[in-house]
Amino acid sequence: MTFPTATTTTSPAPTTSVPRAAHRPDLQGLRGVAVLLVVAFHVWTEKVSGGVDVFFVLSAFLLTGSFLRRIEHGRPLELPAYWTRTFARLLGPVAVMLLAVLAAVFLWFPPSRWADLVTQAWGSLFYVVNWVLADQAVDYYAGNSAATTPLQHMWSLSVQGQVFLLWPLLLAGCALAARWMGIRVRPVAWAVFAAVFAGSLAWSVVATAAGSEAAYFSTLTRLWEFALGSLAALVLATTSTSRTASRRRTALARVTGMGLGWAGLAAILATPFLIGPDTRFPGTVALAPTLGAAAILLGGALAPEASAGTTRVLSARPLQWFGDRAYGIYLWHWPLLITYLLLTARDTVPVPVGLGILAASVALTRVTALLLTGWRALPGIRARSGIRLIATGLLVAVPLTGAHSYTTLRDPTAGVERTPENYPGAAVLRGDVTEVPDVPIIPTDAEREHEWGDTGVRCDSGEVPQVIADLGNCWLIEPEDGSAPDRTLVVLGDSHAQQLLTPIHRVADANNWRVVSYLRNACRYTSESENRDEECNEFNAATRQAALEVDPDAIVTIGTLSLAEAPHEKLVDGYEDGVRPFQDAGIPVLAFRDNPRFLFSMFACVEIYGPDHDRCNPARSESLLPENPLEELAARHEDLHSIDLTDRLCTEDVCPGVIGNIQVYMDLDHVTSTYGETLVPDVEARMLGALGWND
């Protein structure tokens, strides 16, 4: 990855020339180390490598040092010219990558993802995609998977782009303040960057600890890393003013430099191995790679010629070679990785394939350079950086505009009637339908947030016990004509009980029932249990009492708990004790068997791989137990009735993600309300049969 430095301009130079910084091959080697860490840990693990943080420190170090030299030698900063040159150089490779990714998106990525990916491409073009990803609640910690965006890696370049705009302004402000106060610029810069470091680090710690995904992508939580690089540049600028050190002090500096260099390199290399899967980043954890990078910067300056120092290691030809190509490798490796995972439906990358991704990234870096060389040679493009910047931006913006318009106006279900004939759902497993038409699958991703179940209306707040109102929700379904209900049911439980309310609502409407639901997310109904948190136990106790006071004709609960891994299913802990008060009161209990639960979002699986892919049709034996655990319990209690809908969620062999053109699941374990509509005949027949209400 390359970073801008303040180069000479075409304006007349003052009498005092700006000395160039001493050539430091260890910095290019450090780039090589950082990019290899990024690629290795992106491709073969789901860990944060810390390599990007090294780039942050290094980029600010170079930028600050360059601007300080210009300020101290009275050279004009010419910020507009600096920004134009910088972004014209950086945007060229980004433009080539974005056009390639855009083509890959429309060739291979599912249409349901096009709109988000086009939005991310716009964000990448204007260096704000980190905020786009934060707004879209993208989970960086999800790691390398086909569900991840191929432009996710652009967040770091966006943060750097924003810093390349901000840092020159800060340094220009420091110069103005120093001139106004009649002092040198360095003390002012020290104060400014120390304040940025302290404030941003404090916010980074707070935001990261809060668990917000946006904290990873936020510029505000990352500014301190750049400030650390600037402080390192200021340290070297201060120490370099005295060149008359004694031989003894020179020896001490050499030893100190070697110690700093090795300690810094060890910290960088150790970072990805010390970060656990649950560690949140950046926060204080990011101090390891950033302080490590700063130590190398300082150590290399103090002991540049030390034969036992890190400068010799980092100057090795292979690291220099990768350092020269770091920017291109970083740009290309992630889209290649995500596209590979998408096309192969793999969760892991074999070592030879990972090396192939690295090699392909290097090759595409070279191809990109050749394309840009030809682009810059076009008449009018080469003349000025500003023209090149505008032309490059338009080269991407024009196709992006067309793609954006297409994805915005596109409606895959337009013109398709949502009839039972087109969308039979569970009717396929009932045997009512033998032929399923070829129409787009529903619900769409845009509709998914409305798929939580048809709960009815909220209960009158005056009739809901305070504990239930504070800890959960009460919902009410009543006869539409306002007549007195023939029967009353109470539904108790969590979101899995809520998803049942779509078919139960239809059954209630058809049979003139009243249904009261007491629901709290992640709180399945049962007796008091040490496996439940205090609020869940309190909520269950309150709903138990409220249900008894309603004196319903039946209680509806979920009696089992599906598990993503073996044994895949079990009885809800304490369930028998939980329903005993209702049985003692002579109230029958309907215990529904839970639906399957998966290790991944089934909705996303279908979107990415299609409904026929093996991944989206896991074996029934890997989804639930062979026998319903509720059957044995129901056999011991006359008023406990087991209702099993597994034969309407799974075939004899698999539990599909799509049945009858309808997405069965909205995530990894919740049945869509749309599919629930097609379960109405089954729920009605089995509830009435179990309760003996058929007459």
PDB file of C-alpha atoms in Angstrom, residues 242-487:
ATOM      1  CA  SER A 242      21.162  17.487  17.497  1.00  0.00           C
ATOM      2  CA  ARG A 243      23.904  15.710  15.541  1.00  0.00           C
ATOM      3  CA  THR A 244      26.743  16.249  18.013  1.00  0.00           C
ATOM      4  CA  ALA A 245      26.098  13.324  20.324  1.00  0.00           C
ATOM      5  CA  SER A 246      29.108  11.768  21.950  1.00  0.00           C
ATOM      6  CA  ARG A 247      30.322   8.335  20.925  1.00  0.00           C
ATOM      7  CA  ARG A 248      28.871   6.950  24.161  1.00  0.00           C
ATOM      8  CA  ARG A 249      25.443   8.445  23.469  1.00  0.00           C
ATOM      9  CA  THR A 250      25.611   7.145  19.877  1.00  0.00           C
ATOM     10  CA  ALA A 251      26.221   3.642  21.165  1.00  0.00           C
ATOM     11  CA  LEU A 252      23.303   3.980  23.577  1.00  0.00           C
ATOM     12  CA  ALA A 253      21.078   5.163  20.753  1.00  0.00           C
ATOM     13  CA  ARG A 254      22.098   2.151  18.661  1.00  0.00           C
ATOM     14  CA  VAL A 255      21.253  -0.286  21.452  1.00  0.00           C
ATOM     15  CA  THR A 256      17.984   1.523  22.170  1.00  0.00           C
ATOM     16  CA  GLY A 257      17.093   1.526  18.477  1.00  0.00           C
ATOM     17  CA  MET A 258      17.737  -2.198  18.111  1.00  0.00           C
ATOM     18  CA  GLY A 259      15.644  -2.933  21.209  1.00  0.00           C
ATOM     19  CA  LEU A 260      12.778  -0.778  19.985  1.00  0.00           C
ATOM     20  CA  GLY A 261      12.880  -2.317  16.534  1.00  0.00           C
ATOM     21  CA  TRP A 262      12.766  -5.922  17.689  1.00  0.00           C
ATOM     22  CA  ALA A 263      10.147  -5.219  20.354  1.00  0.00           C
ATOM     23  CA  GLY A 264       8.011  -3.445  17.761  1.00  0.00           C
ATOM     24  CA  LEU A 265       8.300  -6.220  15.190  1.00  0.00           C
ATOM     25  CA  ALA A 266       7.490  -8.829  17.836  1.00  0.00           C
ATOM     26  CA  ALA A 267       4.385  -6.869  18.880  1.00  0.00           C
ATOM     27  CA  ILE A 268       3.160  -6.623  15.272  1.00  0.00           C
ATOM     28  CA  LEU A 269       3.732 -10.295  14.526  1.00  0.00           C
ATOM     29  CA  ALA A 270       2.174 -11.401  17.818  1.00  0.00           C
ATOM     30  CA  THR A 271      -0.989  -9.289  17.471  1.00  0.00           C
ATOM     31  CA  PRO A 272      -3.113 -11.682  15.372  1.00  0.00           C
ATOM     32  CA  PHE A 273      -2.141 -14.635  17.534  1.00  0.00           C
ATOM     33  CA  LEU A 274      -3.054 -12.865  20.772  1.00  0.00           C
ATOM     34  CA  ILE A 275      -6.466 -11.653  19.595  1.00  0.00           C
ATOM     35  CA  GLY A 276      -9.225 -14.132  20.412  1.00  0.00           C
ATOM     36  CA  PRO A 277     -12.381 -14.701  18.351  1.00  0.00           C
ATOM     37  CA  ASP A 278     -14.435 -12.632  20.806  1.00  0.00           C
ATOM     38  CA  THR A 279     -11.969  -9.766  21.147  1.00  0.00           C
ATOM     39  CA  ARG A 280     -13.411  -6.445  20.045  1.00  0.00           C
ATOM     40  CA  PHE A 281     -11.270  -4.117  17.976  1.00  0.00           C
ATOM     41  CA  PRO A 282      -9.786  -1.502  17.925  1.00  0.00           C
ATOM     42  CA  GLY A 283      -9.866  -0.250  21.563  1.00  0.00           C
ATOM     43  CA  THR A 284      -6.794  -0.871  23.664  1.00  0.00           C
ATOM     44  CA  VAL A 285      -5.998  -4.069  21.763  1.00  0.00           C
ATOM     45  CA  ALA A 286      -4.937  -1.995  18.744  1.00  0.00           C
ATOM     46  CA  LEU A 287      -2.133  -0.491  20.833  1.00  0.00           C
ATOM     47  CA  ALA A 288      -0.057  -3.615  20.152  1.00  0.00           C
ATOM     48  CA  PRO A 289       0.380  -3.235  16.369  1.00  0.00           C
ATOM     49  CA  THR A 290       0.361   0.567  16.425  1.00  0.00           C
ATOM     50  CA  LEU A 291       2.922   0.944  19.199  1.00  0.00           C
ATOM     51  CA  GLY A 292       4.885  -1.814  17.481  1.00  0.00           C
ATOM     52  CA  ALA A 293       4.915   0.167  14.231  1.00  0.00           C
ATOM     53  CA  ALA A 294       5.916   3.350  16.064  1.00  0.00           C
ATOM     54  CA  ALA A 295       8.746   1.475  17.802  1.00  0.00           C
ATOM     55  CA  ILE A 296      10.088   0.275  14.444  1.00  0.00           C
ATOM     56  CA  LEU A 297       9.921   3.802  13.028  1.00  0.00           C
ATOM     57  CA  LEU A 298      11.897   5.166  15.979  1.00  0.00           C
ATOM     58  CA  GLY A 299      14.241   2.218  16.275  1.00  0.00           C
ATOM     59  CA  GLY A 300      15.185   2.293  12.617  1.00  0.00           C
ATOM     60  CA  ALA A 301      16.050   5.975  12.853  1.00  0.00           C
ATOM     61  CA  LEU A 302      18.188   5.489  15.961  1.00  0.00           C
ATOM     62  CA  ALA A 303      20.070   2.449  14.637  1.00  0.00           C
ATOM     63  CA  PRO A 304      19.865   2.542  10.830  1.00  0.00           C
ATOM     64  CA  GLU A 305      23.146   0.727  10.258  1.00  0.00           C
ATOM     65  CA  ALA A 306      22.970  -1.808  13.099  1.00  0.00           C
ATOM     66  CA  SER A 307      23.717  -5.243  11.695  1.00  0.00           C
ATOM     67  CA  ALA A 308      21.605  -6.885  14.423  1.00  0.00           C
ATOM     68  CA  GLY A 309      18.660  -4.502  14.064  1.00  0.00           C
ATOM     69  CA  THR A 310      15.313  -4.890  12.331  1.00  0.00           C
ATOM     70  CA  THR A 311      16.379  -2.556   9.515  1.00  0.00           C
ATOM     71  CA  ARG A 312      18.462  -5.352   8.038  1.00  0.00           C
ATOM     72  CA  VAL A 313      15.563  -7.805   8.219  1.00  0.00           C
ATOM     73  CA  LEU A 314      13.007  -5.355   6.837  1.00  0.00           C
ATOM     74  CA  SER A 315      15.402  -4.399   4.035  1.00  0.00           C
ATOM     75  CA  ALA A 316      15.403  -7.971   2.751  1.00  0.00           C
ATOM     76  CA  ARG A 317      14.558  -8.135  -0.948  1.00  0.00           C
ATOM     77  CA  PRO A 318      11.353 -10.232  -0.601  1.00  0.00           C
ATOM     78  CA  LEU A 319       9.833  -7.815   1.917  1.00  0.00           C
ATOM     79  CA  GLN A 320      10.873  -4.852  -0.235  1.00  0.00           C
ATOM     80  CA  TRP A 321       9.251  -6.538  -3.235  1.00  0.00           C
ATOM     81  CA  PHE A 322       5.944  -7.037  -1.425  1.00  0.00           C
ATOM     82  CA  GLY A 323       6.168  -3.567   0.055  1.00  0.00           C
ATOM     83  CA  ASP A 324       6.429  -2.069  -3.442  1.00  0.00           C
ATOM     84  CA  ARG A 325       3.198  -3.858  -4.391  1.00  0.00           C
ATOM     85  CA  ALA A 326       1.375  -3.589  -1.068  1.00  0.00           C
ATOM     86  CA  TYR A 327      -1.300  -1.142  -2.238  1.00  0.00           C
ATOM     87  CA  GLY A 328      -2.344  -3.266  -5.205  1.00  0.00           C
ATOM     88  CA  ILE A 329      -2.231  -6.523  -3.248  1.00  0.00           C
ATOM     89  CA  TYR A 330      -4.447  -5.019  -0.592  1.00  0.00           C
ATOM     90  CA  LEU A 331      -6.925  -3.746  -3.178  1.00  0.00           C
ATOM     91  CA  TRP A 332      -7.278  -7.049  -5.014  1.00  0.00           C
ATOM     92  CA  HIS A 333      -6.924  -9.833  -2.453  1.00  0.00           C
ATOM     93  CA  TRP A 334     -10.270  -9.321  -0.702  1.00  0.00           C
ATOM     94  CA  PRO A 335     -12.568  -9.218  -3.772  1.00  0.00           C
ATOM     95  CA  LEU A 336     -10.770 -12.310  -5.100  1.00  0.00           C
ATOM     96  CA  LEU A 337     -11.229 -14.103  -1.775  1.00  0.00           C
ATOM     97  CA  ILE A 338     -14.937 -13.319  -1.409  1.00  0.00           C
ATOM     98  CA  THR A 339     -15.690 -14.192  -5.040  1.00  0.00           C
ATOM     99  CA  TYR A 340     -13.876 -17.517  -4.621  1.00  0.00           C
ATOM    100  CA  LEU A 341     -15.893 -18.355  -1.503  1.00  0.00           C
ATOM    101  CA  LEU A 342     -19.100 -17.404  -3.303  1.00  0.00           C
ATOM    102  CA  LEU A 343     -18.439 -19.519  -6.387  1.00  0.00           C
ATOM    103  CA  THR A 344     -17.204 -22.566  -4.468  1.00  0.00           C
ATOM    104  CA  ALA A 345     -19.604 -22.363  -1.500  1.00  0.00           C
ATOM    105  CA  ARG A 346     -16.665 -23.080   0.793  1.00  0.00           C
ATOM    106  CA  ASP A 347     -16.115 -21.860   4.344  1.00  0.00           C
ATOM    107  CA  THR A 348     -12.356 -22.293   4.271  1.00  0.00           C
ATOM    108  CA  VAL A 349      -9.561 -21.714   1.798  1.00  0.00           C
ATOM    109  CA  PRO A 350      -6.979 -24.438   1.103  1.00  0.00           C
ATOM    110  CA  VAL A 351      -3.384 -23.303   1.385  1.00  0.00           C
ATOM    111  CA  PRO A 352      -2.640 -23.673  -2.360  1.00  0.00           C
ATOM    112  CA  VAL A 353      -5.741 -21.632  -3.225  1.00  0.00           C
ATOM    113  CA  GLY A 354      -4.777 -18.945  -0.726  1.00  0.00           C
ATOM    114  CA  LEU A 355      -1.331 -18.709  -2.304  1.00  0.00           C
ATOM    115  CA  GLY A 356      -3.084 -18.507  -5.665  1.00  0.00           C
ATOM    116  CA  ILE A 357      -5.166 -15.569  -4.413  1.00  0.00           C
ATOM    117  CA  LEU A 358      -1.961 -13.816  -3.353  1.00  0.00           C
ATOM    118  CA  ALA A 359      -0.354 -14.548  -6.731  1.00  0.00           C
ATOM    119  CA  ALA A 360      -3.455 -13.340  -8.580  1.00  0.00           C
ATOM    120  CA  SER A 361      -3.420 -10.152  -6.491  1.00  0.00           C
ATOM    121  CA  VAL A 362       0.177  -9.518  -7.542  1.00  0.00           C
ATOM    122  CA  ALA A 363      -0.677 -10.196 -11.191  1.00  0.00           C
ATOM    123  CA  LEU A 364      -3.678  -7.860 -11.091  1.00  0.00           C
ATOM    124  CA  THR A 365      -1.489  -5.196  -9.474  1.00  0.00           C
ATOM    125  CA  ARG A 366       0.749  -5.387 -12.526  1.00  0.00           C
ATOM    126  CA  VAL A 367      -2.199  -5.370 -14.931  1.00  0.00           C
ATOM    127  CA  THR A 368      -3.629  -2.349 -13.127  1.00  0.00           C
ATOM    128  CA  ALA A 369      -0.329  -0.491 -13.487  1.00  0.00           C
ATOM    129  CA  LEU A 370      -0.238  -1.205 -17.218  1.00  0.00           C
ATOM    130  CA  LEU A 371      -3.836  -0.045 -17.691  1.00  0.00           C
ATOM    131  CA  LEU A 372      -3.185   3.170 -15.796  1.00  0.00           C
ATOM    132  CA  THR A 373      -0.038   3.831 -17.785  1.00  0.00           C
ATOM    133  CA  GLY A 374      -2.095   3.694 -20.964  1.00  0.00           C
ATOM    134  CA  TRP A 375      -4.858   5.791 -19.396  1.00  0.00           C
ATOM    135  CA  ARG A 376      -2.452   8.530 -18.365  1.00  0.00           C
ATOM    136  CA  ALA A 377      -0.973   8.622 -21.865  1.00  0.00           C
ATOM    137  CA  LEU A 378      -4.313   9.629 -23.396  1.00  0.00           C
ATOM    138  CA  PRO A 379      -4.421  13.181 -24.788  1.00  0.00           C
ATOM    139  CA  GLY A 380      -5.506  15.612 -22.098  1.00  0.00           C
ATOM    140  CA  ILE A 381      -5.350  13.101 -19.243  1.00  0.00           C
ATOM    141  CA  ARG A 382      -1.631  13.408 -18.620  1.00  0.00           C
ATOM    142  CA  ALA A 383      -1.592  17.177 -18.547  1.00  0.00           C
ATOM    143  CA  ARG A 384      -2.829  17.831 -15.030  1.00  0.00           C
ATOM    144  CA  SER A 385      -3.604  15.797 -11.918  1.00  0.00           C
ATOM    145  CA  GLY A 386      -6.970  17.519 -11.611  1.00  0.00           C
ATOM    146  CA  ILE A 387      -8.058  16.413 -15.085  1.00  0.00           C
ATOM    147  CA  ARG A 388      -6.867  12.885 -14.376  1.00  0.00           C
ATOM    148  CA  LEU A 389      -8.742  12.809 -11.060  1.00  0.00           C
ATOM    149  CA  ILE A 390     -12.009  14.002 -12.616  1.00  0.00           C
ATOM    150  CA  ALA A 391     -11.691  11.682 -15.607  1.00  0.00           C
ATOM    151  CA  THR A 392     -10.942   8.683 -13.399  1.00  0.00           C
ATOM    152  CA  GLY A 393     -13.912   9.474 -11.176  1.00  0.00           C
ATOM    153  CA  LEU A 394     -16.229   9.757 -14.169  1.00  0.00           C
ATOM    154  CA  LEU A 395     -14.926   6.490 -15.568  1.00  0.00           C
ATOM    155  CA  VAL A 396     -16.381   4.763 -12.515  1.00  0.00           C
ATOM    156  CA  ALA A 397     -19.308   7.082 -11.814  1.00  0.00           C
ATOM    157  CA  VAL A 398     -20.969   6.610 -15.207  1.00  0.00           C
ATOM    158  CA  PRO A 399     -21.409   2.816 -15.014  1.00  0.00           C
ATOM    159  CA  LEU A 400     -22.208   3.099 -11.299  1.00  0.00           C
ATOM    160  CA  THR A 401     -25.012   5.517 -12.097  1.00  0.00           C
ATOM    161  CA  GLY A 402     -26.495   3.061 -14.560  1.00  0.00           C
ATOM    162  CA  ALA A 403     -26.120   0.186 -12.096  1.00  0.00           C
ATOM    163  CA  HIS A 404     -27.675   2.250  -9.320  1.00  0.00           C
ATOM    164  CA  SER A 405     -30.674   3.162 -11.469  1.00  0.00           C
ATOM    165  CA  TYR A 406     -31.149  -0.438 -12.515  1.00  0.00           C
ATOM    166  CA  THR A 407     -30.991  -1.859  -8.991  1.00  0.00           C
ATOM    167  CA  THR A 408     -33.227   0.887  -7.604  1.00  0.00           C
ATOM    168  CA  LEU A 409     -35.965   0.393 -10.190  1.00  0.00           C
ATOM    169  CA  ARG A 410     -35.617  -3.376 -10.363  1.00  0.00           C
ATOM    170  CA  ASP A 411     -38.372  -5.408  -8.704  1.00  0.00           C
ATOM    171  CA  PRO A 412     -37.852  -9.158  -9.247  1.00  0.00           C
ATOM    172  CA  THR A 413     -41.427  -9.939  -8.260  1.00  0.00           C
ATOM    173  CA  ALA A 414     -43.058  -7.239 -10.402  1.00  0.00           C
ATOM    174  CA  GLY A 415     -45.858  -8.653 -12.517  1.00  0.00           C
ATOM    175  CA  VAL A 416     -45.995 -11.924 -10.572  1.00  0.00           C
ATOM    176  CA  GLU A 417     -49.227 -12.453  -8.687  1.00  0.00           C
ATOM    177  CA  ARG A 418     -48.785 -13.713  -5.159  1.00  0.00           C
ATOM    178  CA  THR A 419     -51.355 -16.430  -5.437  1.00  0.00           C
ATOM    179  CA  PRO A 420     -51.375 -19.868  -3.823  1.00  0.00           C
ATOM    180  CA  GLU A 421     -50.759 -21.276  -7.291  1.00  0.00           C
ATOM    181  CA  ASN A 422     -47.506 -19.322  -7.666  1.00  0.00           C
ATOM    182  CA  TYR A 423     -46.524 -19.605  -4.014  1.00  0.00           C
ATOM    183  CA  PRO A 424     -47.918 -22.857  -2.591  1.00  0.00           C
ATOM    184  CA  GLY A 425     -45.411 -23.150   0.256  1.00  0.00           C
ATOM    185  CA  ALA A 426     -46.305 -25.988   2.640  1.00  0.00           C
ATOM    186  CA  ALA A 427     -48.983 -27.207   0.209  1.00  0.00           C
ATOM    187  CA  VAL A 428     -46.138 -28.913  -1.649  1.00  0.00           C
ATOM    188  CA  LEU A 429     -45.340 -31.089   1.374  1.00  0.00           C
ATOM    189  CA  ARG A 430     -49.037 -31.746   1.997  1.00  0.00           C
ATOM    190  CA  GLY A 431     -49.198 -33.200  -1.496  1.00  0.00           C
ATOM    191  CA  ASP A 432     -51.767 -30.648  -2.634  1.00  0.00           C
ATOM    192  CA  VAL A 433     -49.410 -29.363  -5.329  1.00  0.00           C
ATOM    193  CA  THR A 434     -47.326 -31.430  -7.697  1.00  0.00           C
ATOM    194  CA  GLU A 435     -45.983 -28.718  -9.989  1.00  0.00           C
ATOM    195  CA  VAL A 436     -44.338 -25.521  -8.735  1.00  0.00           C
ATOM    196  CA  PRO A 437     -44.112 -22.656 -11.263  1.00  0.00           C
ATOM    197  CA  ASP A 438     -40.808 -20.957 -11.998  1.00  0.00           C
ATOM    198  CA  VAL A 439     -41.317 -17.549 -10.375  1.00  0.00           C
ATOM    199  CA  PRO A 440     -39.119 -15.358  -8.118  1.00  0.00           C
ATOM    200  CA  ILE A 441     -38.831 -16.484  -4.517  1.00  0.00           C
ATOM    201  CA  ILE A 442     -40.542 -14.520  -1.756  1.00  0.00           C
ATOM    202  CA  PRO A 443     -40.263 -12.779   0.633  1.00  0.00           C
ATOM    203  CA  THR A 444     -37.582 -10.442  -0.682  1.00  0.00           C
ATOM    204  CA  ASP A 445     -34.799  -9.085   1.478  1.00  0.00           C
ATOM    205  CA  ALA A 446     -36.584  -5.733   1.667  1.00  0.00           C
ATOM    206  CA  GLU A 447     -39.640  -7.479   3.112  1.00  0.00           C
ATOM    207  CA  ARG A 448     -37.785  -9.562   5.655  1.00  0.00           C
ATOM    208  CA  GLU A 449     -38.162  -7.161   8.576  1.00  0.00           C
ATOM    209  CA  HIS A 450     -41.941  -7.580   8.357  1.00  0.00           C
ATOM    210  CA  GLU A 451     -41.835 -11.374   8.644  1.00  0.00           C
ATOM    211  CA  TRP A 452     -41.997 -11.721  12.428  1.00  0.00           C
ATOM    212  CA  GLY A 453     -45.555 -13.000  12.719  1.00  0.00           C
ATOM    213  CA  ASP A 454     -49.041 -11.530  12.703  1.00  0.00           C
ATOM    214  CA  THR A 455     -49.489 -10.862  16.411  1.00  0.00           C
ATOM    215  CA  GLY A 456     -52.695  -8.823  16.267  1.00  0.00           C
ATOM    216  CA  VAL A 457     -52.961  -5.583  18.249  1.00  0.00           C
ATOM    217  CA  ARG A 458     -51.369  -4.527  21.493  1.00  0.00           C
ATOM    218  CA  CYS A 459     -53.290  -5.239  24.656  1.00  0.00           C
ATOM    219  CA  ASP A 460     -54.897  -2.364  26.520  1.00  0.00           C
ATOM    220  CA  SER A 461     -52.107  -1.090  28.764  1.00  0.00           C
ATOM    221  CA  GLY A 462     -54.492  -0.892  31.719  1.00  0.00           C
ATOM    222  CA  GLU A 463     -55.130  -4.631  31.546  1.00  0.00           C
ATOM    223  CA  VAL A 464     -51.500  -5.767  31.348  1.00  0.00           C
ATOM    224  CA  PRO A 465     -49.599  -6.559  34.564  1.00  0.00           C
ATOM    225  CA  GLN A 466     -46.739  -4.103  35.049  1.00  0.00           C
ATOM    226  CA  VAL A 467     -44.033  -6.777  35.020  1.00  0.00           C
ATOM    227  CA  ILE A 468     -45.202  -8.022  31.616  1.00  0.00           C
ATOM    228  CA  ALA A 469     -45.437  -4.483  30.254  1.00  0.00           C
ATOM    229  CA  ASP A 470     -41.922  -3.681  31.489  1.00  0.00           C
ATOM    230  CA  LEU A 471     -40.206  -6.891  30.399  1.00  0.00           C
ATOM    231  CA  GLY A 472     -42.114  -8.021  27.322  1.00  0.00           C
ATOM    232  CA  ASN A 473     -45.192  -7.551  25.179  1.00  0.00           C
ATOM    233  CA  CYS A 474     -48.862  -8.433  25.284  1.00  0.00           C
ATOM    234  CA  TRP A 475     -50.780  -8.941  22.014  1.00  0.00           C
ATOM    235  CA  LEU A 476     -54.465  -9.532  21.390  1.00  0.00           C
ATOM    236  CA  ILE A 477     -56.429 -11.204  18.588  1.00  0.00           C
ATOM    237  CA  GLU A 478     -60.221 -10.908  18.834  1.00  0.00           C
ATOM    238  CA  PRO A 479     -63.201 -11.748  16.600  1.00  0.00           C
ATOM    239  CA  GLU A 480     -63.299  -9.237  13.753  1.00  0.00           C
ATOM    240  CA  ASP A 481     -67.058  -8.690  14.023  1.00  0.00           C
ATOM    241  CA  GLY A 482     -66.819  -7.705  17.681  1.00  0.00           C
ATOM    242  CA  SER A 483     -68.844 -10.692  18.855  1.00  0.00           C
ATOM    243  CA  ALA A 484     -68.082 -12.677  21.985  1.00  0.00           C
ATOM    244  CA  PRO A 485     -65.389 -15.289  21.302  1.00  0.00           C
ATOM    245  CA  ASP A 486     -66.286 -18.978  21.296  1.00  0.00           C
ATOM    246  CA  ARG A 487     -62.962 -19.840  22.910  1.00  0.00           C
TER     247      ARG A 487
END
